[in-house]
Structure formats: C-alpha cells, structure tokens
Amino acid sequence: MISHKQLFLQNTAQTSSFPRLLEIERAEGLYLYDIEGKAYLDLVSGFAVSSIGHRHPKVIEAIKNQLDKYLHLTVYGEFVQAPQVLLAQKLGSVLPPTLSSVYYTNSGAEACEGALKLAKKYTNRSHIIAFKNSYHGSTHGALSVMGNEYYKQAYRPLLPDIEFIKFNAFADLERITTQTACVIIEAIQGEAGVQVPDVLYMQALRTRCNQTGTLLIFDEIQTGFGRTGKLFAFEHYNITPDILLLAKAMGGGMPIGAFIASKTIMDVLKENPILGHITTFGGHPVSCAAALASLNVILDDNLMEGISEKENLFKTLLVHPKIKEIRGKGLMLAIQLDTFFNVENISKQCIENGLIIDWFLHCDTALRIAPPLTITTTEIKKACEIILQATENVN
Ligand code: PLP
C-alpha cells in the first residue's frame, strides 16, 4: 500500500526539497503525537498559531456549536452572521476606539492585501514604505512589500512605488512624505529573526505618519493575541496604528485573519467602486466562532500573565558558548547561533528527541522559540535541556 509520505511527496505541492516529513496523528495542548504515538513538545505553535495550545476544549466546543447551525452562507458583507458580529464586538472591546471596523480575511497575506488597497484608496496616494527584512505574506501584494530580494526576484514585476527603509533607523523616517499612502511595519520583525524596535523609534514613526497624512499599518499577525506579553504589541509602544493586521493565533487553530481600521477609513471600500474588496470565505462563521472562543480563553484565563517570567526562564537557561544571543519579547524569541548548518543540525536532533523547533525565513542562523503561551515551567526546562544537549553535540 502506498504510504501517506509517498502521497505527500507525489500528490501535494512541495515548497522545498527537504520537508520535515513528520506525520502527526493528533495534537493536544502543548504536544503533537506522530503515527507511532511518539510525543513532541511544540516550541513553534505551527508558526505562532496555537497560542492557547492545540485543540483547546473551548474552541472545539464553539466549533461544534456553530457546525450545528450553519457553515458558509454567502459572500462577505451581505448577511448578518452572529459569529462575525460578536467577534467584531469583542475585538472592539479590547482595541482602542479608532480600531472599530473589522474586515475579515482567510489569512495574514489577505489581510495585508486588503490593508494596502484600503490605504491607497483612502489617501489617494500610491507610494508605500516597507522595511528591509520584513515579511507580510506570499501573495503578490504582500510579496511586493517583503524586504528580501531573494524571495521576490523570480516573480517580478511586482507592485510599483514601494520603497524599503531600514527597520529601527530614525534617519530613514524622512523618506516618509506627503506622497506616502502608508507605512507597513511588523510590530516586532518576526522572520528577520525577532528584531524588537525601540519604543522611541515606533513613537517617532507614528509622529512622522501624522505629519505627512500617511496611514500606519501594523502587522501583528505574529505578535498578536498575547504572544509578546500584551494582547497586541502596539501596546508596548503607547501608540495606535491606523490599520491593524491580524491572523495566525486569531482563530485558535482555525483559518482567519483581519484588517481593522476606523469606520471612516474602512467606509471608502463601499463606493467608487462599490464592493472595493471582496471575499467569498473571509469571516467564515466556524472560524469566527473559534476566534471568539480563543480570545475569551486568552482573556479569561489571563494567559498573558507570567509571559515575561517564561521569557526570562528561557533566557536564563539557554546559556552555551555556541549561543551568541537570545533575542525577543515574551514568547517570541530567537536563539542566535553561528551557521545554518548548526541550526539545521540542532533542529533535527531536537525533533528526534521530541521537540519541535525551527528557524526563520530571513535569518537561518537562529532558532525560533514560539511555544503555546500555556507552556509550563517544567516544559520550558525540558525544552531547554533538549536544545542545550543538541547544541553541545554540534561542532
Ligand atoms: N505577516 C507576518 C508578520 C507573518 O509572520 C506572516 C506569516 O508568517 C504573514 C503576514 C502571512 O500570513 P499567512 O501565512 O496567513 O498568509
């Protein structure tokens, strides 16, 4: 009989020549279990998705309840769907008043696409500022604002009028002018290997955007929903973006994203042309029900409490001559090593020893730590032991 692995390689699209090829049978809380029943502690959360752990009972319950009512009804923005409006109401209650209008998408890249269109339409400008080493998704618009030529070169021409400036560099802020529609920035650069900007820099960026009438788009697709110790990372900087991008952890494991702005800004999608942004599945009722349940878990269980202690524990335990630095905020951390060879070697050993760990798109010399926020002290110690042992084994 043909194995699942063979089918995977033959009949599902491949995005690299060296996939991990781990076949998982089920997942629960902090652990994944393979087809032999071997447990893996998840230190990546499916790339910052499973922040409340895998298959949280409250999320499963919300999904089941919605399954008994309806699935897809019609395209986005026509019928009143309770899961969509209740989630938007909840998001409104935890966001500043100017972030009150939610447009749901299926993914992070789609949130980025919608936000770029919204900013161009609202400002009637086309110049966009993005950042070196940024990542906002893989669709054409999102790829156009990605700050890494290696991933873009084969797909040109991309969107015109995009300029890349240096992250966290005050001098470059002058490149934002009255011609600039928007600046799109990650609240903390993720795929660059977790680069945390200065608070004063983010505040200066906000001021410059105010001076030039430029919309500030914050991509919180990785940082959102408690990962950095605050519900949203913009709270660390005491500023409010004009457009907020969410996805990944939003759905508690279900696919959903959003771009969120003021009603005044969002309303430009209604006219000239009508239906300025359309999606069939965006805001799927099952995903919205799961997202509301997930957000309630984060808030009711106070999952952000203790994140900085967990961050400190990782930083205290992961000491080794081969580890150059541990960077990041909350449970969005990078272990800086020296070579990709060592990163890959350590990752493989970790997986063999029951720990899921990975690297970053623009920084393949560092290992990613992004576990579910529910990780315990015992599991942090266990993970660090496995990482240190693997680090000791490499040259
Ligand atoms: N923005 C950031 C900061 C991301 O990390 C990602 C995905 O890794 C995206 C956008 C794209 O999200 P998606 O993969 O859901 O399209």
Coordinates of N, CA, C and O in Angstrom, one line a residue, residues 59 89 98 108 112 123-124 133 146 152 163 185 188 192 197 243 251 270 272 283-284 308 357 380 395:
V59 N -12.5 26.0 22.3 CA -12.5 26.3 20.8 C -13.3 25.1 20.1 O -14.1 25.4 19.3
Q89 N -17.4 42.7 17.9 CA -17.8 43.4 19.1 C -16.7 43.2 20.2 O -16.2 44.1 20.8
T98 N -10.5 53.9 17.9 CA -10.3 54.2 16.4 C -10.2 52.9 15.6 O -10.3 52.9 14.4
G108 N -3.3 35.8 6.8 CA -2.5 37.0 7.0 C -2.2 37.8 5.7 O -2.3 39.0 5.7
C112 N -3.1 41.7 4.6 CA -2.1 42.6 4.1 C -2.6 43.2 2.7 O -2.6 44.4 2.5
T123 N -6.1 57.4 1.0 CA -5.2 58.6 0.9 C -5.2 59.1 -0.6 O -4.6 60.2 -0.8
N124 N -5.6 58.3 -1.5 CA -5.5 58.7 -2.9 C -4.0 58.8 -3.3 O -3.6 59.7 -4.1
N133 N 14.0 43.3 5.3 CA 13.9 42.0 6.1 C 12.5 41.8 6.6 O 12.3 41.0 7.5
M146 N 7.6 42.7 0.8 CA 8.6 41.9 1.6 C 10.0 42.4 1.3 O 10.4 42.7 0.2
K152 N 11.8 37.5 -4.0 CA 11.0 38.3 -4.9 C 11.4 38.2 -6.4 O 10.6 38.3 -7.3
E163 N 9.0 51.5 -1.5 CA 10.4 51.9 -1.1 C 10.7 51.2 0.3 O 9.8 51.1 1.1
I185 N 4.5 48.0 8.7 CA 5.6 47.5 9.6 C 5.1 46.4 10.5 O 4.0 46.4 10.9
I188 N 7.0 43.7 15.8 CA 8.3 43.2 16.0 C 8.6 42.4 14.8 O 7.8 41.5 14.4
A192 N 12.7 38.2 10.3 CA 14.1 38.7 10.4 C 14.9 38.1 11.5 O 16.0 38.5 11.7
P197 N 12.0 46.7 17.9 CA 12.4 48.1 17.7 C 12.4 48.8 19.0 O 11.8 48.4 20.0
I243 N -4.2 51.1 10.8 CA -4.8 49.8 10.3 C -4.0 48.7 11.0 O -2.7 48.7 11.1
G251 N -7.5 32.6 15.2 CA -8.6 31.6 15.1 C -8.5 30.4 16.1 O -9.2 29.4 15.9
K270 N -16.7 51.1 0.3 CA -18.1 50.9 -0.1 C -18.5 51.5 -1.4 O -19.5 51.1 -2.1
N272 N -17.4 53.7 -5.2 CA -16.4 54.2 -6.2 C -15.1 53.4 -6.3 O -14.1 54.1 -6.1
G283 N -14.1 35.6 7.0 CA -15.0 35.6 8.1 C -15.9 34.4 8.2 O -17.1 34.5 8.6
H284 N -15.4 33.3 7.8 CA -16.2 32.0 7.8 C -16.8 31.9 9.2 O -16.0 32.0 10.2
S308 N 6.3 37.2 30.8 CA 7.7 37.7 31.0 C 8.6 36.8 31.8 O 9.8 36.7 31.6
I357 N 11.1 22.5 16.8 CA 11.8 23.8 16.8 C 12.1 24.1 15.3 O 12.1 23.2 14.5
I380 N 9.3 24.2 29.9 CA 10.4 25.1 29.4 C 11.7 24.5 29.8 O 12.7 24.4 29.0
N395 N 29.4 20.8 16.2 CA 30.8 21.2 16.2 C 30.9 22.7 16.5 O 30.2 23.5 15.9

